Each structure stands twice: as C-alpha cells, then as structure tokens.
Short mmCIF file of C-alpha atoms in Angstrom, two decimals:
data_model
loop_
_atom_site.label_atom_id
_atom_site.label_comp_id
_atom_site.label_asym_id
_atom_site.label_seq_id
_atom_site.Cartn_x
_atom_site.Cartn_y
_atom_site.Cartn_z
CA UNK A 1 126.46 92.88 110.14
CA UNK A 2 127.71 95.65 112.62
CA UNK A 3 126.76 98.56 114.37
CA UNK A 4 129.70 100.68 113.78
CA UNK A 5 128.27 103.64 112.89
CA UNK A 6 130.65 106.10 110.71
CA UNK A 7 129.67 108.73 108.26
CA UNK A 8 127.61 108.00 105.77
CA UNK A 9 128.55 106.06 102.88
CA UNK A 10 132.10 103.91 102.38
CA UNK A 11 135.09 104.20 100.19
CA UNK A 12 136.66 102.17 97.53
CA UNK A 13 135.05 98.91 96.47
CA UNK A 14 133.37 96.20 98.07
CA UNK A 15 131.58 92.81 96.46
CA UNK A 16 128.55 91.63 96.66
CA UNK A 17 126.87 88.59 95.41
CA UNK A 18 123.73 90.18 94.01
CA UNK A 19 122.75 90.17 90.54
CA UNK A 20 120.92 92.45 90.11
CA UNK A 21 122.09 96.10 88.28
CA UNK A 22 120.27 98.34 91.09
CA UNK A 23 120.16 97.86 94.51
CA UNK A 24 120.28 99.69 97.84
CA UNK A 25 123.07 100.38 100.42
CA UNK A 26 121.75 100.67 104.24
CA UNK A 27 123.78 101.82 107.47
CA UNK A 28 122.14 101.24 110.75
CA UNK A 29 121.72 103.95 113.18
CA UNK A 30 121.60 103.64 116.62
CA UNK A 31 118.97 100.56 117.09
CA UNK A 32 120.60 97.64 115.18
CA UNK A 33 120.84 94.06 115.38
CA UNK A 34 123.86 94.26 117.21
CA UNK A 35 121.71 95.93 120.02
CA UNK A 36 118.10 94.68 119.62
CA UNK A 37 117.25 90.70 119.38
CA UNK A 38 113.75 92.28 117.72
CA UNK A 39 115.15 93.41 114.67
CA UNK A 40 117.60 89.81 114.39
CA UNK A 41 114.74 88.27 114.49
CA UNK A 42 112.81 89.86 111.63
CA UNK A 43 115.83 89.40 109.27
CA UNK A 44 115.89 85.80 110.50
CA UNK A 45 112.45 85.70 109.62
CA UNK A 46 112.73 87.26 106.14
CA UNK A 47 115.90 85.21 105.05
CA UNK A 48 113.96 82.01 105.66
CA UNK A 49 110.79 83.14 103.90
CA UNK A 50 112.70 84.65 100.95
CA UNK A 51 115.85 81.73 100.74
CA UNK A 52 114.83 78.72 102.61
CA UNK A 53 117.50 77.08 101.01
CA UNK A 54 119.58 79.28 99.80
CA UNK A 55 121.78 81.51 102.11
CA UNK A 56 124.10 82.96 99.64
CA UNK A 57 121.22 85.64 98.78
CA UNK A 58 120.08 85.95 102.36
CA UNK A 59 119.71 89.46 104.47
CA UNK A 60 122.87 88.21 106.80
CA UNK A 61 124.78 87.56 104.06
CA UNK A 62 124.99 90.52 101.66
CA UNK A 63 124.22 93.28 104.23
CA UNK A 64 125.03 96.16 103.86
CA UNK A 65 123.46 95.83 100.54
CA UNK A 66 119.71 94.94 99.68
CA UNK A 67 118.19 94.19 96.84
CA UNK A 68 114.75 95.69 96.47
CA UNK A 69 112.89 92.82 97.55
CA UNK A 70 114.60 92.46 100.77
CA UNK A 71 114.78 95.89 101.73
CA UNK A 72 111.36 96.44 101.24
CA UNK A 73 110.32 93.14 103.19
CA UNK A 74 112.83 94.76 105.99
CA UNK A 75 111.26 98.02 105.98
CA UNK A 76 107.72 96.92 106.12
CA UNK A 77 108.44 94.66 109.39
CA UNK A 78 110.29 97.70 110.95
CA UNK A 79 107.49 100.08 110.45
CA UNK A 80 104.95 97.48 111.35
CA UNK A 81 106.89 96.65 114.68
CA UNK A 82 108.81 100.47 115.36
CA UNK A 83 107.58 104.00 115.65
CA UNK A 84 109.36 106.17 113.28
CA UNK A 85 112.47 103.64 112.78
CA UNK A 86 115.50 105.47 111.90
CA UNK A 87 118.40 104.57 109.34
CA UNK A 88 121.64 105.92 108.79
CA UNK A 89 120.59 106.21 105.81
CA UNK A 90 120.36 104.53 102.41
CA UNK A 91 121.48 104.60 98.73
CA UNK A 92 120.69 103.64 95.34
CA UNK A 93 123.76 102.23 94.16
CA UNK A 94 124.94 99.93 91.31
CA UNK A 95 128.25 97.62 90.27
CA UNK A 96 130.73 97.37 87.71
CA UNK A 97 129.92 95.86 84.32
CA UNK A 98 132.22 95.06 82.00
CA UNK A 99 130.71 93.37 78.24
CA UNK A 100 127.00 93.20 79.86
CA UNK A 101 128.75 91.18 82.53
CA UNK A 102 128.27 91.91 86.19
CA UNK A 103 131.41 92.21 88.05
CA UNK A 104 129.70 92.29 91.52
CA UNK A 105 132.53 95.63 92.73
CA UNK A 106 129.94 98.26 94.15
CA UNK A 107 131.30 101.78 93.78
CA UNK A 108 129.55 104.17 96.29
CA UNK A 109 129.35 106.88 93.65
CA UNK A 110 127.10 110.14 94.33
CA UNK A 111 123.93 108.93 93.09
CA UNK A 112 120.41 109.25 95.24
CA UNK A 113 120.85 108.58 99.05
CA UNK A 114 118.55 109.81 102.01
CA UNK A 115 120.22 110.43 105.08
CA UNK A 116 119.09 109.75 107.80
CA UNK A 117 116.33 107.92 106.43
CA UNK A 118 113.45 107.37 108.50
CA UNK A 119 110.54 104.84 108.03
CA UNK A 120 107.24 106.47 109.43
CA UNK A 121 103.63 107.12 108.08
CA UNK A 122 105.24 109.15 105.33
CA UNK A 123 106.96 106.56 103.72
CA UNK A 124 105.16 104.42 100.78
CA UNK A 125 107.78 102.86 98.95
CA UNK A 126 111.80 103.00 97.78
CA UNK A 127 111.16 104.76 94.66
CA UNK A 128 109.37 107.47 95.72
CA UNK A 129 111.47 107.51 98.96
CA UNK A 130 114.45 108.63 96.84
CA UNK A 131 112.93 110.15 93.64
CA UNK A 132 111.29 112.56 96.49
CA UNK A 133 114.63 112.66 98.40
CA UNK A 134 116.46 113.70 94.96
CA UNK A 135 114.32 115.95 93.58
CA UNK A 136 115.26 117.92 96.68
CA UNK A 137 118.85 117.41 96.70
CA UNK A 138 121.11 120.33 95.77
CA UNK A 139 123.42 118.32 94.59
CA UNK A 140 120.72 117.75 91.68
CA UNK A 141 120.03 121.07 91.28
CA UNK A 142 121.32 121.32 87.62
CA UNK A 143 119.34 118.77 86.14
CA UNK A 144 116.07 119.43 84.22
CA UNK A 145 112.98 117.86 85.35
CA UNK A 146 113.33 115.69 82.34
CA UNK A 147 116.77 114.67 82.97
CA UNK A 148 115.69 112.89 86.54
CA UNK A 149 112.54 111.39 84.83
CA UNK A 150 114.97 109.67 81.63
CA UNK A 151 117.35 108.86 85.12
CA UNK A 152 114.43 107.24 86.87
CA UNK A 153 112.26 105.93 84.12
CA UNK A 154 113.92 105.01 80.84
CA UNK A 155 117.78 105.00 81.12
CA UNK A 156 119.64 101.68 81.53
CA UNK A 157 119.12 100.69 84.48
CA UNK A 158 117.00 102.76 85.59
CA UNK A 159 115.32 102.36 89.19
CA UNK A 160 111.56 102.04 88.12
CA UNK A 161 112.80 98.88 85.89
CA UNK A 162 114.93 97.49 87.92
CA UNK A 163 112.53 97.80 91.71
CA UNK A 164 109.64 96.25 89.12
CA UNK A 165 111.60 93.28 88.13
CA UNK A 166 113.17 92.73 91.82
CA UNK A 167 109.82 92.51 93.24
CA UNK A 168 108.05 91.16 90.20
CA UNK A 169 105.43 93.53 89.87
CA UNK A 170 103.33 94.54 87.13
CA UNK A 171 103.38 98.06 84.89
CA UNK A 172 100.35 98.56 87.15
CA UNK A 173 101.46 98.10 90.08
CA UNK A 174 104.78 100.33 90.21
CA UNK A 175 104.48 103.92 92.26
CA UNK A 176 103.32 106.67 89.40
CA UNK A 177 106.14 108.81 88.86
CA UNK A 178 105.50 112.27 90.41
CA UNK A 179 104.82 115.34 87.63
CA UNK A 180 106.85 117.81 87.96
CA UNK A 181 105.98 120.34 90.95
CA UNK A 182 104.20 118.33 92.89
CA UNK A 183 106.42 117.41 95.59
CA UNK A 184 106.44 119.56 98.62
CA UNK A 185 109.95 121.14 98.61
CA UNK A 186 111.28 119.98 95.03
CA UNK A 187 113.49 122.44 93.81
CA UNK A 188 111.89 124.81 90.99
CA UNK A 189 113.67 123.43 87.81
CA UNK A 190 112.12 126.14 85.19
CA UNK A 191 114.88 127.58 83.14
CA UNK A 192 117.46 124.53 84.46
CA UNK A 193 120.17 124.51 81.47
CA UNK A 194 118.15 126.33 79.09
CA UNK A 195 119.62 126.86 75.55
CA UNK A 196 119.96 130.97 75.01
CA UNK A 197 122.14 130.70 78.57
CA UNK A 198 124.60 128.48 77.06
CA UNK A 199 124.28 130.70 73.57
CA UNK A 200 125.13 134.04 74.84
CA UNK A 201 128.02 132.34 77.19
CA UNK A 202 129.04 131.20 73.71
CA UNK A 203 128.53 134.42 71.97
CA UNK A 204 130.37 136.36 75.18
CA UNK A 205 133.86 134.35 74.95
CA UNK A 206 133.82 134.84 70.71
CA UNK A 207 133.49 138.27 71.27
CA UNK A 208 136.57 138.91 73.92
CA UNK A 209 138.47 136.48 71.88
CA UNK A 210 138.19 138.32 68.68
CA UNK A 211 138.44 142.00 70.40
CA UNK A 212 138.57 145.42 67.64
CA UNK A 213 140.27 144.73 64.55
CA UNK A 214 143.12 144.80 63.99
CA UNK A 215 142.76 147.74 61.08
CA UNK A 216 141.99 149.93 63.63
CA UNK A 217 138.62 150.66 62.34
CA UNK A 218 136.54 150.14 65.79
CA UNK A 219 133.39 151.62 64.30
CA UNK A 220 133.09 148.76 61.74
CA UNK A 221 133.94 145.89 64.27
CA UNK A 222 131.28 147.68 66.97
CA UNK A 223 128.57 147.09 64.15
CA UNK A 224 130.12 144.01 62.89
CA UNK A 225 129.65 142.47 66.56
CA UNK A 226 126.66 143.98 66.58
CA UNK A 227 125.02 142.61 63.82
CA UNK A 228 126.20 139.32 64.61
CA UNK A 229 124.95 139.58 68.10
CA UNK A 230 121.35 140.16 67.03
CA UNK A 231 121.81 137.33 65.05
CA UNK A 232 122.47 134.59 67.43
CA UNK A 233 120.59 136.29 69.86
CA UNK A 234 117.74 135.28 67.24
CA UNK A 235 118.78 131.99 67.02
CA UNK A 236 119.35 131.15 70.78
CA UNK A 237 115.78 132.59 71.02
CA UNK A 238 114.28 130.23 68.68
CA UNK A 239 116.32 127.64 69.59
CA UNK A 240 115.08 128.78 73.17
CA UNK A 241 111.36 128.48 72.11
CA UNK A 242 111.70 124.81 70.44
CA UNK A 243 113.56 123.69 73.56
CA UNK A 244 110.61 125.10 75.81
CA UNK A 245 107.87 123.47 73.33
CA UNK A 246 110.07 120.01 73.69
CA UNK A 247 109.82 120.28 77.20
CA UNK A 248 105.90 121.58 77.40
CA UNK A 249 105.28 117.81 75.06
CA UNK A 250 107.67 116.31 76.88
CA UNK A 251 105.92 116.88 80.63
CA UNK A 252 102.66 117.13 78.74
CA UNK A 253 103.34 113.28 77.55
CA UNK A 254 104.40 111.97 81.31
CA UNK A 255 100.92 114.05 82.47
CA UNK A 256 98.91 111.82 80.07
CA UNK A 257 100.97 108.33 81.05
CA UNK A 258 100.28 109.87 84.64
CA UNK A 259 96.63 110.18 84.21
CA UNK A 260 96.47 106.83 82.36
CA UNK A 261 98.18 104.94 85.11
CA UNK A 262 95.83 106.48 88.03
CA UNK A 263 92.58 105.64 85.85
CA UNK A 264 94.07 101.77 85.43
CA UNK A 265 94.90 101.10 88.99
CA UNK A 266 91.86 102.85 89.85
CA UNK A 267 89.58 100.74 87.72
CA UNK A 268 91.61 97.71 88.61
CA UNK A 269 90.88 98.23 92.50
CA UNK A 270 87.38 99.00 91.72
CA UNK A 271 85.88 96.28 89.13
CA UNK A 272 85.16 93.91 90.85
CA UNK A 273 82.69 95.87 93.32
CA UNK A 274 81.42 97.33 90.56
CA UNK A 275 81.32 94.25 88.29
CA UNK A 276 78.84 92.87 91.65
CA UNK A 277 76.87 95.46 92.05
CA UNK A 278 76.09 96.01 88.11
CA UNK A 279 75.08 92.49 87.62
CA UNK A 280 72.65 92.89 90.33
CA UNK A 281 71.13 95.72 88.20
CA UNK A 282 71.34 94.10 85.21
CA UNK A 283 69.30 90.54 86.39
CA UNK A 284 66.77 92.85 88.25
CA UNK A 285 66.61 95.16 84.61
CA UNK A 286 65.40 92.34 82.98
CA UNK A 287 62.61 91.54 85.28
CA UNK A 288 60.61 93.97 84.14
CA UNK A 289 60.17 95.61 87.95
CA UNK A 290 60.74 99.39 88.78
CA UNK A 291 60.68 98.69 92.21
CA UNK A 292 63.34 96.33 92.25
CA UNK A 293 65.51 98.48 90.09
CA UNK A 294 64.86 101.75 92.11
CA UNK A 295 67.41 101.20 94.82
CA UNK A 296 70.06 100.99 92.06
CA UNK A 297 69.48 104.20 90.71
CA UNK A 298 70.56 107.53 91.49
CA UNK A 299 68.73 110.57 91.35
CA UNK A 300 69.67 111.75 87.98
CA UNK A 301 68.19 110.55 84.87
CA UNK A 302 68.98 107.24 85.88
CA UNK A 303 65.70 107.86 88.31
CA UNK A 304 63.23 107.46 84.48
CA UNK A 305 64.91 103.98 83.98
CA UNK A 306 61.84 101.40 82.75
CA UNK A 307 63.14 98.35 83.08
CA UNK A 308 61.77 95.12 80.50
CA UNK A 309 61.21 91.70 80.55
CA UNK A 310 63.05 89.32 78.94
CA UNK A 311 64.84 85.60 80.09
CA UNK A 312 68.33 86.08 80.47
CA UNK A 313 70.32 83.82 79.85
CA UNK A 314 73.85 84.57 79.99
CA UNK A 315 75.78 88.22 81.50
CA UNK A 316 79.26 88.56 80.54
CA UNK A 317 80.79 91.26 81.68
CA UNK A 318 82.85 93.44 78.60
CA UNK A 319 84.73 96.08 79.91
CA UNK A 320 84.86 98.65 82.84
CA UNK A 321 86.20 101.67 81.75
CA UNK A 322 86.72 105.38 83.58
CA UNK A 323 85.50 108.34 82.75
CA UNK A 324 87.32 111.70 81.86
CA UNK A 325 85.80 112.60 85.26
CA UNK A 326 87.74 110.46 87.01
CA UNK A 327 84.77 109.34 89.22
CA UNK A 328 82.47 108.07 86.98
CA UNK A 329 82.66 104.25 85.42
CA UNK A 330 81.00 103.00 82.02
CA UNK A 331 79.91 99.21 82.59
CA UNK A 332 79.38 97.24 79.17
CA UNK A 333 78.02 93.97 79.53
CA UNK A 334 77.08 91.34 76.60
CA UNK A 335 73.56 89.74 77.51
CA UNK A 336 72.20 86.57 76.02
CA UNK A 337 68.11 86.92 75.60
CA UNK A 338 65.90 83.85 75.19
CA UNK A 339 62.90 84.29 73.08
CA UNK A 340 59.56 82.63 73.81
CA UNK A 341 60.44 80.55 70.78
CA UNK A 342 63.80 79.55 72.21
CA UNK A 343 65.50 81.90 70.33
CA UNK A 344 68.58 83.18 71.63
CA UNK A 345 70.37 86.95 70.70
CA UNK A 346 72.58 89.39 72.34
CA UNK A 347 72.45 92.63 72.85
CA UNK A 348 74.81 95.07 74.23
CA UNK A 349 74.34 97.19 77.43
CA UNK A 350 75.90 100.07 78.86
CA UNK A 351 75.46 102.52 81.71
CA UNK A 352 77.67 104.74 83.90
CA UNK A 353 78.02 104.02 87.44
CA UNK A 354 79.77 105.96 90.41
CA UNK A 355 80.46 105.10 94.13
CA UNK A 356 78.16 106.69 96.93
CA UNK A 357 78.76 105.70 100.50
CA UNK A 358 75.21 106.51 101.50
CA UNK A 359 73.57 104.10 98.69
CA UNK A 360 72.49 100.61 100.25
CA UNK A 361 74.95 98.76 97.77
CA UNK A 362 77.78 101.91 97.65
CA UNK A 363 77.87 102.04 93.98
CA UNK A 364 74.90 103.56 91.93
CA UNK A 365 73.39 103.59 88.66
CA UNK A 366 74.23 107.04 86.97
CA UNK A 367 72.11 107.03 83.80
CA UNK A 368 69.60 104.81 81.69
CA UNK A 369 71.21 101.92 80.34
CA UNK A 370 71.69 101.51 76.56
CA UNK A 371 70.95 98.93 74.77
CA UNK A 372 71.79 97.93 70.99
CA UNK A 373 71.98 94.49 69.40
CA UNK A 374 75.80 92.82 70.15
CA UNK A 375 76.49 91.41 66.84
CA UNK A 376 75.55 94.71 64.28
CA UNK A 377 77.87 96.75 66.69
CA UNK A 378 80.63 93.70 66.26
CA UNK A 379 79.80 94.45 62.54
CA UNK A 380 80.48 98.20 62.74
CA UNK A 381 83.26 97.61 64.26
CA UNK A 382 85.04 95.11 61.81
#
C-alpha cells in the first residue's frame, strides 16, 4: 500500500486477484497506513479474521482494490475508531471477461465513484453510498431513472447482486433501493430521453434534407410537409404517452417491491417481540380472567375482549403479517384445546397488535381476537 496521493483514479490496467465481477477501488487521503500505525492495525486485524490462512485474498495484498466484504469490514472499523474519516475517494469498478472467464485486468472506466468520500454518521452502506453519489452525478444526467435502477438492480453484474453475494446476505437484508425523488439533491430525471424529442429531431433533419421540390411547386411541398408533420407529430405523441405509461408501471412496480421489502424487514425485526408478548395474551385468554387480560389490551375495541376457559394445550405460532398501515401487525396462532373428555381440537386465532412505548409490555392488543375452528378453514382453503 502507499500514500502517494495523485488525482483520483489511475490509467491503463492493473491485476488483481479477486474473483469477483464488482468490486471497489479506494485511494487514501491524507491519514493512511503509511502515516498512522491505527489504521495498519485494523487491516491487520481484518486480514486475519477474514483469511487466517489465506493471504492471497487479504486487505495488504490486493489494495487498492476491495471486494465488498473487506471494504465494508474496513469502513466500519474506521468510523467506529475516526471522526468523519476521509478517502480519496472510491469506485465501483469491474475486470475484463472474456467467454464468462475472468481475466483479473481492472479498467478504471467512468462508472460510479465518490470523491472524496467520507465515512461519517451519514453513511449506511456501499450501495447506497454510490447509488446516492450517482444519482447526483452530472455525468449521469442523461439517464432515466429506470436506466440507473436496470444498472443497479437487474443488469449483469449489477451492484445489488454482486454486494449481496460478497457479503452473503439475504434478499432481506440488502439496502432498499431508493424510489425515484427521494434523495436530497438527485437530479430531476422527468422528461430524460423522452420519445417525441428524439421524433421531431428525426422529423427536423428529413425535412432540410428533402427541401421544396424540385418541380418548383412550393405550395404543394409546404402542405405536403405539413401533412406529414402532423402526422408524426401524432405518432411521437402516442408513442410519447405509452413511453410515459411504461415508465408510471415501471416506478409504480419498484414502489410496490419497495413497500414489500420495508413491511418484510420490518416484520422480521419485530416478530419475535411480538411473537412474546402475544403468547402471553393468548395463555392468559384462555384462563377465562378479564383482569389478567386487561393490561394487554388497548383502548379500542380490544377494551370488550371476554376472555374463556379452556386447557390449552399446544400455541403454535402461524404467521405475523403487516398491515396496509404499516404499524399495525395481524398475529395468527393455531391453538390445541383439551376437552373435559380428553378431547383435543384446534382452533384458529387472530388479532391485530401494534407497539406502544407507554404499555407495560410495549406491544398491545388492538382488537378482539377471532376465533374459528383450524381444520374447516384448512378445508376452505384446499
């Protein structure tokens, strides 16, 4: 590693032993190994946690490239140890293929960089680091809001893939991509190569090309161009209109896969307080005392909950799901119910529950439970 600092970026081709088809180019700025025994020791420390035995793929050894992994093990240790730590910057950058084969020659092409790139409170992860950092860039400013989303999200590679797999995450757990206008400074990417533009360029060159005819008669080729004016104009105006509706579905479609992701992780940090709290409820339901039930409850209609007696003998939780509220969680749980007999049947129960700091258990009961038999609602569903 060194600390010679020039401008950003390098020239021509350099190897690197990575294998993987995205990674990240870093330049230190002025605090840098070189200078600071803190920071050799935290890639010292990283190198033997992440390749114990293996020092081909280590920090020391591939620098000034990073796979995801490492850079984000770097960056976390930098924050956690400096205030507002400052790069030279960084890159997304990728290497020559050739047949599906990686060649391991980086070109330092003109992709998504961020420079100077500085890790303080601000900063959450890579991809959002540069998908902010791009959406901003001038340099982008010709490509539609769906263009960088394809870039980011679905091309091969792309960087959303490619950060998942270095870090093995889960769909889950990757950064939801930002909707469009909803990064503070983004550029505004309405109109951004609309179809009637490129139409009436079209339509414009055709018509200088062609010029009056050459019969002299300038009053028929003024209505002839005309005529055929109005009619593309018509077409680049439909064509206009579908292209708009595409792209209304199109953001319309990432809102909904947007929404869907925040409600997962959401009930995924959430269930198992929830899944506590609930079976609480449920054992104290089934005792047959209001009292005992009454600091579960809201004040809603959950407050006329009668609870009833009956020997449980098996909870198991079904689902947690959220509601369209965003705040609100249905809890399903299957009970088992022994009879005096000895009997035993299941029955279904449901009710909606919602977080509330000042509630002795922080989660609350929102409404009366539910209850149906288990197995004729297994039936209506089959």
């Amino acid at each position: 590693m060194t600390s010679h600092i020039q401008s950003f970026g390098f020239r021509g081709k350099r190897r690197v032993s990575i294998q993987e088809p995205l990674f990240l180019y870093v330049e230190w700025g002025d605090v840098n190994p070189d200078n600071n025994e803190e920071i050799r020791d935290i890639i010292e420390e990283i190198d033997l946690d992440l390749y114990p035995t293996d020092s081909s793929k280590s920090i020391k050894k591939n620098f000034p490239f990073l796979t995801f992994q490492q850079a984000e093990s770097l960056f976390g240790k930098l924050k956690n140890n400096f205030d507002n730590f400052t790069f030279k910057g960084i890159a997304l950058v990728t290497q020559v293929s050739n047949n599906n084969l990686i060649s391991g020659k980086v070109v330092f092409g003109e992709g998504p960089r961020i420079s100077p790139f500085v890790l303080d409170d601000e900063y959450k992860n890579i991809p959002l680091a540069l998908i902010y950092a791009t959406r901003r860039d001038p340099r982008f400013g010709h490509y539609s809001f769906d263009d960088l989303t394809k870039y980011f999200c679905t091309m091969e590679p792309n960087l959303m893939d490619c950060y998942k797999h270095s870090l093995g995450l889960s769909v889950t757990e990757l950064p939801i991509y930002p909707p469009n206008n909803t990064i503070e400074g983004e550029l505004d990417r309405e109109g951004v190569k609309g179809v009637s533009g490129v139409e009436q360029s079209s339509t414009t060159n055709y018509a200088s090309s062609v010029g009056p005819g050459s019969n002299g008669n300038s009053e028929l080729w003024y209505k002839f161009l005309t005529a055929l004016f109005a009619i593309i104009s018509v077409i680049a105006i439909g064509l206009g209109i579908l292209n708009y509706n595409h792209a209304q579905k199109q953001e319309e479609k990432l809102e909904y896969l947007y929404q869907q992701q925040t409600f997962t992780k959401k009930v995924q940090d959430n269930e198992h307080a929830i899944d506590v709290v609930a079976r609480y409820f449920v054992t104290y339901y089934f005792t047959g005392n209001k009292d005992a039930i009454v600091p579960f409850l809201s004040g809603g209609d959950a407050k006329f909950t009668q609870p009833t007696k009956a020997q449980v003998a098996s909870t198991i939780l079904e689902k947690i799901s959220l509601n369209e509220d965003g705040e609100t969680y249905l809890v399903t749980y299957v009970v088992g119910i022994r009879t005096e007999s000895g009997t035993l049947s299941s029955e279904r129960i449901s009710f909606e529950m919602k977080a509330d700091d000042n509630a002795k258990f922080k989660w609350v009961v929102k409404s009366e439970p539910i209850r149906e038999p288990f197995s004729s609602t297994t039936e209506k569903n089959n």
